[in-house]
Amino acid sequence: MVPHEKLQAEQAWEQPTAPAPVQRRTSVTAKRVFGTIALVALAWMYWHHPTPRFHACHSWLNELRDQVRWDAPECRIRGQSHDAACRTTYEQRNRAYEEAFLAEPKADEARAALQRYTAQHHIAGEKADYISTLRLIEEWSELLGMPRVRNASELIFDAGSSESREWLLQREPRSQKHAHPRVWADTYSIWLDQPVNSSLSLSSDGKEAWVANLAEDVLEEDESSAYGMPPFHGYSFSGRASGELVYVGDGHKADYELLESHGIDFHGKIVLVRYGGLFRGLKVRAAQEAGAVGVLIYSDLKEDDTVTEENGYKAYPDGPARQPSAVQRGSVQALSFYPGDPGTPGEPSYRNATRLPVDEADTLPKIPSLPISYTNAKRLLESLRGHGTPITKVGSHLPGAIPGVEYWTGPSKEVAHMENQMDLKTRDIWNVYAVIPGYVDDQRVVLGNHRDAWTFGGVDPSSGTAVFHEVVKGFGALLSQGWKPMRTIVIASWDAEEYGLVGSTEFGEDYPEHILHNVAAYLNLDMAVGGSELSGSASPSLAGLLHDAGASVADPDRDGVLTFGEVDALGSGSDFTVFLQRIGIASADVSFRRKHGDAVYHYHSNFDSFHWVEKFGDPGFKRHEALAKVFGLMALRTAQSPFLPIDVVAYANELEDYLAKVRKVADGRNADGLDAVADAIDHVVHRAKQLEKHIARVGRRFRHLLAKEHGQRPSDELREAMRDVRHANLKLKAFESGFIDERGLPERTWYRHIGVAPGRWLGYGATTFPGLTETYTIDGGKHAAFEIERLLDALHRIAEGLRW
């Protein structure tokens, strides 16, 4: 493979300089005569020859028309091709393509792909990450039927280079009947840190009382566990801290305020918090704002429901309960303030990018943190016993569930000492892309899954990458049958998602105008298979797409078809964030997630491995196969439908629920303004229903004209109907972006969607009407009038956009 020394190398080339043209003496009059004749000739050809004027629309229009079944011998007989039995409709061909696609995903091939992808840890920016880039370029090229890639490194370009932009933005002529896919990778240069040294200990009266073993166990049954990375927090502060210990539940900002009201002072303390409730980066930020000098975060058994050793289950690898030494790694960047490279907020991180000074990067913490196991946390909690107040007297939600532990607030008598030394520097990352050109290029469908992992990534994210393998294989099978999608499909393997959604965010910051004007929908896979319950989150307009796709695939675990439960709003925590919440592209994310009774998933630990997936996560890999079918159908139906599957009526109706939540937290404040918002929502609902009826009429007329006309040149009526179809799709696509406000949200202007965003102090979870909601829940209502006014402006803009 390519030597590590070449990772930073840039390829340069020069085009030969053309010789200066020889000047010819030609009179001005002759030039004008020749020019006039040429223009007249070109104009005559344009208006009298059908191909230049109409061929661009003919190719995709002919795809929609009935076609002769030339594969049937009886239909090749002169005169028989007009029989109904010898003709296929667009809907019939689409169903045939779907059936052909559904035959491709295979459980055993998904298993083999996952085994390849989890063979070594592949943290963003390291050599194994680069090797995975080369492998994916080769695999996707082969799966899509492209010529064999001899040197994949030649298909890696610097982001921002002319080659990079050309490979993404180039458009095939619509007249080209067959799609010619292309695969390549872009390099961004971003801040990344990796661990150098860490330690944790307790002292009593100046003497060392206990030293933590921060490493995870090596398990004979799980061979990869011997080769994992040490536990650490991405983007964590490099330094040492000492102080008395205080327990703060799950570390929410409100928990600090509650404990302070009970006399607990956090200044100079090291706080112990458990995972859950909110994003870990906000746990560190809340501790920092409270005056703490360090943070220890552990996985409490409260997360594990009833699947614990105390309830008779054996611990991994012998059973489904949590392995006692397991540690959850993860980023501690303040994701809900802005994601991406902390040094280049709002701008793409090219190799020569101007970066903030490290101490001015707002999303980076200013105090050290360490992730630890519940075994180590148990010893720390024991040191708190009898000190401070029993935590149950402060709040019933604060205790954990480690057997034999009494949860007290502290501060402890023993002093905690922690060290976290990190190496932060600019490193390369690589996004891999595949483009399958379609007839319509300005309504692209983007499919995304990240590739990097904190360790081996058995579930996060390599189960998604294995599902993508099967989806891309299915597309390749369709291409071999002559399929060309109605809309261009872009497939992306993002890098450095784990550090802070970096690869996808840099792409979004690199191409915001292109995405806004040329992307119709973004479909995401992350932790594809971590349990047995099919789950989805999406823009309300895409919920129907998820339900319909699930209903078309057999349930791998029981009789019947797959069903999604309630499709939730999207917060953050994966690569849809920049598409939805900065640019305004309808988005969706699907997975099989853990439900009650499922094996404990060892999130971001060395035990997130192929062995865990094969033994507990998805024995037989039937869920991988099923999700590949669901996700592939979602992509095909978005790419192939004459009308985008964006349900604006469903979205408009959902806005009423958003407002109901605001009224609850407003508690009677600004009632008149909220009534005006309710009226504006009613207007949006009315306009959405009108548009839905109009689209139905357009669709009927379009299908009627298609069935009536078979000539090469479409009639004026059909061209008008084609324009109406395009007009409708532009309106459907624009609904989501109507919520984008360039001024951004309070205290986090990177986020621009005023319909939904990650909660400012949640990180993952979605907050609907975030500006308005958080003015009541966080800011005391002081911005309510402003937030109501701009929400009204957005709703009026959306309603006007729905007008035909």
Coordinates of C-alpha atoms in Angstrom, one line a residue, residues 785-795:
A785 CA -40.6 39.0 20.6
F786 CA -37.6 38.7 18.2
E787 CA -38.0 34.9 17.9
I788 CA -41.7 35.2 17.3
E789 CA -41.2 37.8 14.6
R790 CA -38.6 35.8 12.7
L791 CA -40.5 32.6 13.0
L792 CA -43.6 34.4 11.5
D793 CA -41.4 35.7 8.7
A794 CA -40.2 32.1 7.9
L795 CA -43.7 30.7 8.0

